[in-house]
PDB file of C-alpha atoms in Angstrom:
ATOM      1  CA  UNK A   1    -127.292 -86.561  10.349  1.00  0.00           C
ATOM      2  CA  UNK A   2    -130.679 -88.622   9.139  1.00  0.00           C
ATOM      3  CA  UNK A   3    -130.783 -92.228  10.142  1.00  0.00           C
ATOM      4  CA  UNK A   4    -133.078 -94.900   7.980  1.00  0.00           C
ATOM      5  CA  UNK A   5    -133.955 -98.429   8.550  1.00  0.00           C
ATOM      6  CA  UNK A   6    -134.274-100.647   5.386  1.00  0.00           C
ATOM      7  CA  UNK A   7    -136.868-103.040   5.851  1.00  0.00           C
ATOM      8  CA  UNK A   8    -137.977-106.118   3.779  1.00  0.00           C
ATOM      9  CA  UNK A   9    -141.585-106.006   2.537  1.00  0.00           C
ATOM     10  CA  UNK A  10    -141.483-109.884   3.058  1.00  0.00           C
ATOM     11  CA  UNK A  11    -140.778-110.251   5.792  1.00  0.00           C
ATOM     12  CA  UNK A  12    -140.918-107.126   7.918  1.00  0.00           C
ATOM     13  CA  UNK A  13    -137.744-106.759   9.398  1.00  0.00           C
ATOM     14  CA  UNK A  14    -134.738-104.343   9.451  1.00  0.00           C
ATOM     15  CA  UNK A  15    -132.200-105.596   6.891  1.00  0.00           C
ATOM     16  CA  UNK A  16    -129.916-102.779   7.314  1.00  0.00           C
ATOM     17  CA  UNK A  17    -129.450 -99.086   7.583  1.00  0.00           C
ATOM     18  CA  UNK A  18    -128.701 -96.341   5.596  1.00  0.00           C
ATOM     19  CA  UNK A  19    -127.871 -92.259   6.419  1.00  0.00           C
ATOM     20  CA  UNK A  20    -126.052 -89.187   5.553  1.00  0.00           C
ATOM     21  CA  UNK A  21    -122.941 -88.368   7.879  1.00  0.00           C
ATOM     22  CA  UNK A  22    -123.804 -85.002   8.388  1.00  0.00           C
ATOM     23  CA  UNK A  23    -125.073 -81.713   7.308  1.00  0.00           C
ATOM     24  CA  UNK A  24    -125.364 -80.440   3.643  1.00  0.00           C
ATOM     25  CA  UNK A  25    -121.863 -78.510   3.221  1.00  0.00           C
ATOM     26  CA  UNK A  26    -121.402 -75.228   1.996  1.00  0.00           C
ATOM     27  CA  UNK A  27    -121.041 -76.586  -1.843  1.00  0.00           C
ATOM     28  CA  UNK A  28    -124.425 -78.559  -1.498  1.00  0.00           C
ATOM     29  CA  UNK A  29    -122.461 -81.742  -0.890  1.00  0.00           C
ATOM     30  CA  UNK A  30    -123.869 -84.497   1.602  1.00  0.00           C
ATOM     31  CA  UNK A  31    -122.366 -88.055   2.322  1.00  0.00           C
ATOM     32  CA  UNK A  32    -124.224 -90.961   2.656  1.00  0.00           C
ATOM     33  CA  UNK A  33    -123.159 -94.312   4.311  1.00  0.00           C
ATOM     34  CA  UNK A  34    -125.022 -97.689   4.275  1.00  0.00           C
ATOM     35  CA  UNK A  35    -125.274-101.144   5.395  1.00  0.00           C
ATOM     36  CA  UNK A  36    -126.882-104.385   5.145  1.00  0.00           C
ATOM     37  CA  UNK A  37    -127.381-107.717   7.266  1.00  0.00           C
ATOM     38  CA  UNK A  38    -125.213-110.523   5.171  1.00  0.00           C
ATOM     39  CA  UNK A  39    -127.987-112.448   4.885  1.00  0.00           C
ATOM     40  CA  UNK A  40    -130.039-109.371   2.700  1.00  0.00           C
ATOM     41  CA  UNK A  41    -126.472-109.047   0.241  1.00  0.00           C
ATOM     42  CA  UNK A  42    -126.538-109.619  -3.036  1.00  0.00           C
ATOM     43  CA  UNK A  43    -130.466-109.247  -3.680  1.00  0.00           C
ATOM     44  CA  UNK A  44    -130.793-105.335  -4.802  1.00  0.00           C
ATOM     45  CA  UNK A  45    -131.713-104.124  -1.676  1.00  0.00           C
ATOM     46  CA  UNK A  46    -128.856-101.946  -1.030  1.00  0.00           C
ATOM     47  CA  UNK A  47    -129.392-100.142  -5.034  1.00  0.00           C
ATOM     48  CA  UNK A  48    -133.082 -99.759  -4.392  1.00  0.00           C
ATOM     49  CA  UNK A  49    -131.987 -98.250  -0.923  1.00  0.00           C
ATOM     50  CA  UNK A  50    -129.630 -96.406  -2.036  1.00  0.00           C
ATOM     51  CA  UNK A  51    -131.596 -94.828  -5.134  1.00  0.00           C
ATOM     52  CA  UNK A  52    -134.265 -94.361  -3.113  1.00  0.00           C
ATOM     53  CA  UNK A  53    -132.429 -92.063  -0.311  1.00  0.00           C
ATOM     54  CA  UNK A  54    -130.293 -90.376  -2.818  1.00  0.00           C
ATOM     55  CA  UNK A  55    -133.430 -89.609  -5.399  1.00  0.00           C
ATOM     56  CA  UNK A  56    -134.966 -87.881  -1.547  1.00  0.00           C
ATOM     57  CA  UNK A  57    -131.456 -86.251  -0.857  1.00  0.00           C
ATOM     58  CA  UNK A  58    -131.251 -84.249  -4.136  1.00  0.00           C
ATOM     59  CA  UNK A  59    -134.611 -83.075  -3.915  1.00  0.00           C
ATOM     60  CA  UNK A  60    -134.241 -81.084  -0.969  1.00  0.00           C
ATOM     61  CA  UNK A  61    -133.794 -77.559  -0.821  1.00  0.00           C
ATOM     62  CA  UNK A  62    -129.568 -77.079  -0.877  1.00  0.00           C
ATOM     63  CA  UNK A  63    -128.357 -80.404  -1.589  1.00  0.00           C
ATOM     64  CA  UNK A  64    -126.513 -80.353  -5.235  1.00  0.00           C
ATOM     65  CA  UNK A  65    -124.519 -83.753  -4.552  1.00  0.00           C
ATOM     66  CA  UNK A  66    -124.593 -87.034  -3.087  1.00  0.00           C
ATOM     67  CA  UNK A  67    -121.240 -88.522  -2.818  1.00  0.00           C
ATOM     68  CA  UNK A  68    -120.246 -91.694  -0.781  1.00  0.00           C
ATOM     69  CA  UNK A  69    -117.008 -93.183  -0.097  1.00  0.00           C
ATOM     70  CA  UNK A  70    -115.689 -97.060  -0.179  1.00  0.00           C
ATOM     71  CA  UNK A  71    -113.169 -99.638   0.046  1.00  0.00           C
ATOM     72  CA  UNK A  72    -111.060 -99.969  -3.532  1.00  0.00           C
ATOM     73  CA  UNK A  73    -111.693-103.647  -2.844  1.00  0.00           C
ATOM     74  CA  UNK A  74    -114.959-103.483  -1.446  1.00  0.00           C
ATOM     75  CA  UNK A  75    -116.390-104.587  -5.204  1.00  0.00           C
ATOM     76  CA  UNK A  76    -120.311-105.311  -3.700  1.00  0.00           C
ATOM     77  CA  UNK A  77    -120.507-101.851  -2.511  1.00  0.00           C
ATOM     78  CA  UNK A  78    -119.024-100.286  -5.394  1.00  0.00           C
ATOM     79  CA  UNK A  79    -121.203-101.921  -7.240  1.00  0.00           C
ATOM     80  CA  UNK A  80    -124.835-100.848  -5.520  1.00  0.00           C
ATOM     81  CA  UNK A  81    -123.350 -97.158  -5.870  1.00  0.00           C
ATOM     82  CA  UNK A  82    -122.812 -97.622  -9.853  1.00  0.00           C
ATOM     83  CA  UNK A  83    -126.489 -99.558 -10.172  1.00  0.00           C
ATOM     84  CA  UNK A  84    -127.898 -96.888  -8.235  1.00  0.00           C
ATOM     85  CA  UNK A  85    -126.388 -94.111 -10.638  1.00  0.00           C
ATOM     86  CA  UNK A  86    -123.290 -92.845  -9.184  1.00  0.00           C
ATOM     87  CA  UNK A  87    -119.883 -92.315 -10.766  1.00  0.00           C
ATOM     88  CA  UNK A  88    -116.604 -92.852  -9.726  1.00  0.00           C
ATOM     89  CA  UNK A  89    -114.887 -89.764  -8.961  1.00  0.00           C
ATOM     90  CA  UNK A  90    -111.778 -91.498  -7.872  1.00  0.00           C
ATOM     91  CA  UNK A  91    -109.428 -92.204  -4.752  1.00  0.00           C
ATOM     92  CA  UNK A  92    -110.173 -89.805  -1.605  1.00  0.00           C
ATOM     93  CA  UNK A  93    -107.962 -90.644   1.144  1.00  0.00           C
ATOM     94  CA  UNK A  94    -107.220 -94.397  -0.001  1.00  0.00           C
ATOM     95  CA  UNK A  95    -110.800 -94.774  -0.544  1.00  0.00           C
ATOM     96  CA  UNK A  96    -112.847 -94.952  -3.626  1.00  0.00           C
ATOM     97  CA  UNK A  97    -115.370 -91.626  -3.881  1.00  0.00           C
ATOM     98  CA  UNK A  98    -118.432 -91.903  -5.726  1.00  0.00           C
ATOM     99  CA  UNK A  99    -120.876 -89.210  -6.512  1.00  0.00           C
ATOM    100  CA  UNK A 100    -124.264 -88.530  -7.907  1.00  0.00           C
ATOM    101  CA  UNK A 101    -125.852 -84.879  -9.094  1.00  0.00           C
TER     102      UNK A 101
END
């Protein structure tokens, strides 16, 4: 598991995290989960964040896939995965699964 801190370059300060929930699997899969202060929603942070991590993830040696999962009505975070190139894959466990190659 890889922990990051997201950090404003305006004022430098943690505005959330973002980090994979564990190993690559066999199939070259990895999950990432993230999360921002309310006060840093809405403002592209969590796309650029997102893009940024998952652009590192897929360049690593083994990793074929990022995927993350969501709430169905959870229509912010659904949205930073689309803007940040994912696709919905559809519903995993009640949960909307996104992924990105």
């Amino acid at each position: 598991m890889q922990v990051f801190t997201c950090v404003s370059q305006r004022r430098p300060s943690a505005i959330g995290d973002i980090g994979t929930h564990g190993p690559v699997d066999e199939a070259g899969r990895v999950e990432i989960g993230y999360g921002l202060a309310a006060p840093s929603r809405g403002r592209g942070y969590g796309s650029e964040a997102v893009a940024a991590v998952t652009e590192w993830l897929l360049s690593q040696p083994g990793v074929r896939q990022v995927r993350a999962h969501t709430l169905t009505s959870n229509a912010p975070s659904r949205r930073v995965l689309e803007k940040a190139g994912f696709t919905y894959v559809g519903l995993d466990e009640g949960e909307a699964l996104y992924q990105r190659d």
